[in-house]
Amino acid sequence: DAGVIQSPRHEVTEMGQEVTLRCKPISGHDYLFWYRQTMMRGLELLIYFNNNVPIDDSGMPEDRFSAKMPNASFSTLKIQPSEPRDSAVYFCASSLRGDRETQYFGPGTRLLVL
Amino acid sequence: RKEVEQDPGPFNVPEGATVAFNCTYSNSASQSFFWYRQDCRKEPKLLMSVYSSGNEDGRFTAQLNRASQYISLLIRDSKLSDSATYLCVVNARDSGAGSYQLTFGKGTKLSVIP
């Protein structure tokens, strides 16, 4: 079975540019989570969705970040405009309603903003 | 005070050694506890849940002390393949917002040496 799929795997961009990260959760999973991981702050939850509806976006750092989930098989995290401090690994994870705490992570997108 | 605290390590141990990791959490209302494993430049993966009575999975033993808000992971007969970062994870429910989320520690790095 395919796991969580993320694209791109690596992204290098310049400050001020728009960045769009994509995620396809495991088929049938009700929950989708976006995380950011840095050495300084560890793994932080940015936002999560239940049945395509955003439930908690309190972790989104600021208005430059936005996330959407137009359908059950696709989500995007957008940063506009990007800044060097946004450089991190961004993970998408999904889980089943009956077992929300077992989260399956994608391989991550390594973002470098110059 | 950080929500989930771990000794970052690194722990460098010889093959066959027994090693223990500790974790403390600040939210006394936390309900569920886990250990995730993250290999270098990979995504986190669930290693095991932590139950109040303590639980074992092969060479791995997890224990929880709710009174002290303390979680531990013991690895016996360590293998080279155990080298990874071990993340302590707590379910921190936000009762006000009705939100649900996992809070990750920054992880403890383990290197098993031949």
PDB file of N, CA and C in Angstrom, chain A residues 3-52:
ATOM      1  N   GLY A   3       2.056   4.786   1.103  1.00  0.00           N
ATOM      2  CA  GLY A   3       1.971   5.564   2.325  1.00  0.00           C
ATOM      3  C   GLY A   3       1.589   6.986   1.997  1.00  0.00           C
ATOM      4  N   VAL A   4       1.858   7.883   2.921  1.00  0.00           N
ATOM      5  CA  VAL A   4       1.620   9.306   2.689  1.00  0.00           C
ATOM      6  C   VAL A   4       2.643   9.795   1.655  1.00  0.00           C
ATOM      7  N   ILE A   5       2.153  10.521   0.690  1.00  0.00           N
ATOM      8  CA  ILE A   5       3.019  11.002  -0.382  1.00  0.00           C
ATOM      9  C   ILE A   5       3.145  12.514  -0.284  1.00  0.00           C
ATOM     10  N   GLN A   6       4.366  12.999  -0.346  1.00  0.00           N
ATOM     11  CA  GLN A   6       4.599  14.439  -0.300  1.00  0.00           C
ATOM     12  C   GLN A   6       5.439  14.855  -1.501  1.00  0.00           C
ATOM     13  N   SER A   7       5.168  16.046  -1.961  1.00  0.00           N
ATOM     14  CA  SER A   7       5.983  16.623  -3.024  1.00  0.00           C
ATOM     15  C   SER A   7       6.072  18.127  -2.870  1.00  0.00           C
ATOM     16  N   PRO A   8       7.162  18.744  -3.290  1.00  0.00           N
ATOM     17  CA  PRO A   8       8.390  18.079  -3.708  1.00  0.00           C
ATOM     18  C   PRO A   8       9.133  17.521  -2.503  1.00  0.00           C
ATOM     19  N   ARG A   9      10.129  16.720  -2.721  1.00  0.00           N
ATOM     20  CA  ARG A   9      10.938  16.203  -1.616  1.00  0.00           C
ATOM     21  C   ARG A   9      11.950  17.251  -1.143  1.00  0.00           C
ATOM     22  N   HIS A  10      12.403  18.058  -2.064  1.00  0.00           N
ATOM     23  CA  HIS A  10      13.341  19.135  -1.756  1.00  0.00           C
ATOM     24  C   HIS A  10      12.911  20.384  -2.504  1.00  0.00           C
ATOM     25  N   GLU A  11      13.079  21.527  -1.821  1.00  0.00           N
ATOM     26  CA  GLU A  11      12.729  22.796  -2.454  1.00  0.00           C
ATOM     27  C   GLU A  11      13.725  23.843  -1.996  1.00  0.00           C
ATOM     28  N   VAL A  12      14.346  24.484  -2.961  1.00  0.00           N
ATOM     29  CA  VAL A  12      15.238  25.612  -2.661  1.00  0.00           C
ATOM     30  C   VAL A  12      14.648  26.820  -3.366  1.00  0.00           C
ATOM     31  N   THR A  13      14.446  27.888  -2.627  1.00  0.00           N
ATOM     32  CA  THR A  13      13.829  29.068  -3.204  1.00  0.00           C
ATOM     33  C   THR A  13      14.453  30.316  -2.597  1.00  0.00           C
ATOM     34  N   GLU A  14      14.138  31.420  -3.177  1.00  0.00           N
ATOM     35  CA  GLU A  14      14.658  32.678  -2.667  1.00  0.00           C
ATOM     36  C   GLU A  14      13.615  33.398  -1.821  1.00  0.00           C
ATOM     37  N   MET A  15      14.103  34.142  -0.885  1.00  0.00           N
ATOM     38  CA  MET A  15      13.228  34.912  -0.003  1.00  0.00           C
ATOM     39  C   MET A  15      12.230  35.722  -0.819  1.00  0.00           C
ATOM     40  N   GLY A  16      10.974  35.698  -0.381  1.00  0.00           N
ATOM     41  CA  GLY A  16       9.935  36.447  -1.059  1.00  0.00           C
ATOM     42  C   GLY A  16       9.127  35.634  -2.040  1.00  0.00           C
ATOM     43  N   GLN A  17       9.629  34.473  -2.412  1.00  0.00           N
ATOM     44  CA  GLN A  17       8.915  33.634  -3.360  1.00  0.00           C
ATOM     45  C   GLN A  17       7.813  32.838  -2.663  1.00  0.00           C
ATOM     46  N   GLU A  18       6.837  32.434  -3.443  1.00  0.00           N
ATOM     47  CA  GLU A  18       5.761  31.581  -2.938  1.00  0.00           C
ATOM     48  C   GLU A  18       6.199  30.127  -3.001  1.00  0.00           C
ATOM     49  N   VAL A  19       5.882  29.402  -1.946  1.00  0.00           N
ATOM     50  CA  VAL A  19       6.217  27.979  -1.887  1.00  0.00           C
ATOM     51  C   VAL A  19       4.932  27.199  -1.639  1.00  0.00           C
ATOM     52  N   THR A  20       4.719  26.137  -2.387  1.00  0.00           N
ATOM     53  CA  THR A  20       3.554  25.280  -2.189  1.00  0.00           C
ATOM     54  C   THR A  20       4.012  23.851  -1.970  1.00  0.00           C
ATOM     55  N   LEU A  21       3.635  23.299  -0.842  1.00  0.00           N
ATOM     56  CA  LEU A  21       3.953  21.912  -0.505  1.00  0.00           C
ATOM     57  C   LEU A  21       2.668  21.090  -0.638  1.00  0.00           C
ATOM     58  N   ARG A  22       2.827  19.862  -1.108  1.00  0.00           N
ATOM     59  CA  ARG A  22       1.661  19.036  -1.403  1.00  0.00           C
ATOM     60  C   ARG A  22       1.697  17.726  -0.643  1.00  0.00           C
ATOM     61  N   CYS A  23       0.521  17.226  -0.348  1.00  0.00           N
ATOM     62  CA  CYS A  23       0.419  15.983   0.423  1.00  0.00           C
ATOM     63  C   CYS A  23      -0.777  15.171  -0.043  1.00  0.00           C
ATOM     64  N   LYS A  24      -0.550  13.881  -0.190  1.00  0.00           N
ATOM     65  CA  LYS A  24      -1.636  12.930  -0.448  1.00  0.00           C
ATOM     66  C   LYS A  24      -1.655  11.961   0.722  1.00  0.00           C
ATOM     67  N   PRO A  25      -2.718  11.987   1.539  1.00  0.00           N
ATOM     68  CA  PRO A  25      -2.757  11.090   2.700  1.00  0.00           C
ATOM     69  C   PRO A  25      -3.030   9.648   2.283  1.00  0.00           C
ATOM     70  N   ILE A  26      -2.918   8.749   3.222  1.00  0.00           N
ATOM     71  CA  ILE A  26      -3.262   7.355   2.982  1.00  0.00           C
ATOM     72  C   ILE A  26      -4.772   7.268   2.726  1.00  0.00           C
ATOM     73  N   SER A  27      -5.141   6.518   1.713  1.00  0.00           N
ATOM     74  CA  SER A  27      -6.545   6.401   1.341  1.00  0.00           C
ATOM     75  C   SER A  27      -7.368   5.882   2.522  1.00  0.00           C
ATOM     76  N   GLY A  28      -8.479   6.572   2.793  1.00  0.00           N
ATOM     77  CA  GLY A  28      -9.362   6.150   3.876  1.00  0.00           C
ATOM     78  C   GLY A  28      -9.085   6.821   5.210  1.00  0.00           C
ATOM     79  N   HIS A  29      -7.957   7.515   5.308  1.00  0.00           N
ATOM     80  CA  HIS A  29      -7.658   8.210   6.560  1.00  0.00           C
ATOM     81  C   HIS A  29      -8.473   9.492   6.657  1.00  0.00           C
ATOM     82  N   ASP A  30      -9.003   9.745   7.897  1.00  0.00           N
ATOM     83  CA  ASP A  30      -9.878  10.889   8.101  1.00  0.00           C
ATOM     84  C   ASP A  30      -9.131  12.147   8.527  1.00  0.00           C
ATOM     85  N   TYR A  31      -7.971  11.956   9.126  1.00  0.00           N
ATOM     86  CA  TYR A  31      -7.231  13.084   9.685  1.00  0.00           C
ATOM     87  C   TYR A  31      -5.971  13.336   8.876  1.00  0.00           C
ATOM     88  N   LEU A  32      -5.653  14.609   8.717  1.00  0.00           N
ATOM     89  CA  LEU A  32      -4.412  14.997   8.051  1.00  0.00           C
ATOM     90  C   LEU A  32      -3.746  16.091   8.873  1.00  0.00           C
ATOM     91  N   PHE A  33      -2.454  15.946   9.069  1.00  0.00           N
ATOM     92  CA  PHE A  33      -1.688  16.855   9.912  1.00  0.00           C
ATOM     93  C   PHE A  33      -0.510  17.421   9.119  1.00  0.00           C
ATOM     94  N   TRP A  34      -0.227  18.691   9.342  1.00  0.00           N
ATOM     95  CA  TRP A  34       0.993  19.313   8.825  1.00  0.00           C
ATOM     96  C   TRP A  34       1.896  19.678  10.001  1.00  0.00           C
ATOM     97  N   TYR A  35       3.160  19.235   9.916  1.00  0.00           N
ATOM     98  CA  TYR A  35       4.159  19.525  10.938  1.00  0.00           C
ATOM     99  C   TYR A  35       5.350  20.225  10.302  1.00  0.00           C
ATOM    100  N   ARG A  36       6.097  20.915  11.152  1.00  0.00           N
ATOM    101  CA  ARG A  36       7.371  21.512  10.750  1.00  0.00           C
ATOM    102  C   ARG A  36       8.422  21.047  11.750  1.00  0.00           C
ATOM    103  N   GLN A  37       9.613  20.669  11.259  1.00  0.00           N
ATOM    104  CA  GLN A  37      10.672  20.203  12.140  1.00  0.00           C
ATOM    105  C   GLN A  37      11.937  20.992  11.898  1.00  0.00           C
ATOM    106  N   THR A  38      12.481  21.549  12.981  1.00  0.00           N
ATOM    107  CA  THR A  38      13.776  22.221  12.945  1.00  0.00           C
ATOM    108  C   THR A  38      14.610  21.720  14.114  1.00  0.00           C
ATOM    109  N   MET A  39      15.901  21.938  14.031  1.00  0.00           N
ATOM    110  CA  MET A  39      16.778  21.529  15.121  1.00  0.00           C
ATOM    111  C   MET A  39      16.432  22.273  16.402  1.00  0.00           C
ATOM    112  N   MET A  40      16.121  23.558  16.258  1.00  0.00           N
ATOM    113  CA  MET A  40      15.884  24.388  17.440  1.00  0.00           C
ATOM    114  C   MET A  40      14.567  24.068  18.128  1.00  0.00           C
ATOM    115  N   ARG A  41      13.528  23.854  17.358  1.00  0.00           N
ATOM    116  CA  ARG A  41      12.185  23.747  17.928  1.00  0.00           C
ATOM    117  C   ARG A  41      11.607  22.339  17.873  1.00  0.00           C
ATOM    118  N   GLY A  42      12.310  21.424  17.215  1.00  0.00           N
ATOM    119  CA  GLY A  42      11.783  20.070  17.118  1.00  0.00           C
ATOM    120  C   GLY A  42      10.612  19.998  16.161  1.00  0.00           C
ATOM    121  N   LEU A  43       9.725  19.049  16.408  1.00  0.00           N
ATOM    122  CA  LEU A  43       8.569  18.804  15.548  1.00  0.00           C
ATOM    123  C   LEU A  43       7.366  19.567  16.101  1.00  0.00           C
ATOM    124  N   GLU A  44       6.820  20.462  15.299  1.00  0.00           N
ATOM    125  CA  GLU A  44       5.707  21.305  15.743  1.00  0.00           C
ATOM    126  C   GLU A  44       4.501  21.076  14.839  1.00  0.00           C
ATOM    127  N   LEU A  45       3.333  20.936  15.444  1.00  0.00           N
ATOM    128  CA  LEU A  45       2.106  20.821  14.668  1.00  0.00           C
ATOM    129  C   LEU A  45       1.694  22.197  14.168  1.00  0.00           C
ATOM    130  N   LEU A  46       1.440  22.297  12.877  1.00  0.00           N
ATOM    131  CA  LEU A  46       1.009  23.565  12.295  1.00  0.00           C
ATOM    132  C   LEU A  46      -0.512  23.634  12.218  1.00  0.00           C
ATOM    133  N   ILE A  47      -1.115  22.595  11.672  1.00  0.00           N
ATOM    134  CA  ILE A  47      -2.556  22.577  11.458  1.00  0.00           C
ATOM    135  C   ILE A  47      -2.989  21.144  11.249  1.00  0.00           C
ATOM    136  N   TYR A  48      -4.266  20.843  11.578  1.00  0.00           N
ATOM    137  CA  TYR A  48      -4.767  19.533  11.199  1.00  0.00           C
ATOM    138  C   TYR A  48      -6.215  19.611  10.728  1.00  0.00           C
ATOM    139  N   PHE A  49      -6.572  18.670   9.900  1.00  0.00           N
ATOM    140  CA  PHE A  49      -7.891  18.586   9.280  1.00  0.00           C
ATOM    141  C   PHE A  49      -8.565  17.279   9.703  1.00  0.00           C
ATOM    142  N   ASN A  50      -9.879  17.358   9.807  1.00  0.00           N
ATOM    143  CA  ASN A  50     -10.693  16.162   9.998  1.00  0.00           C
ATOM    144  C   ASN A  50     -11.753  16.173   8.894  1.00  0.00           C
ATOM    145  N   ASN A  51     -11.755  15.137   8.070  1.00  0.00           N
ATOM    146  CA  ASN A  51     -12.690  15.088   6.942  1.00  0.00           C
ATOM    147  C   ASN A  51     -12.650  16.373   6.120  1.00  0.00           C
ATOM    148  N   ASN A  52     -11.455  16.808   5.824  1.00  0.00           N
ATOM    149  CA  ASN A  52     -11.165  17.946   4.955  1.00  0.00           C
ATOM    150  C   ASN A  52     -11.421  19.306   5.601  1.00  0.00           C
TER     151      ASN A  52
END
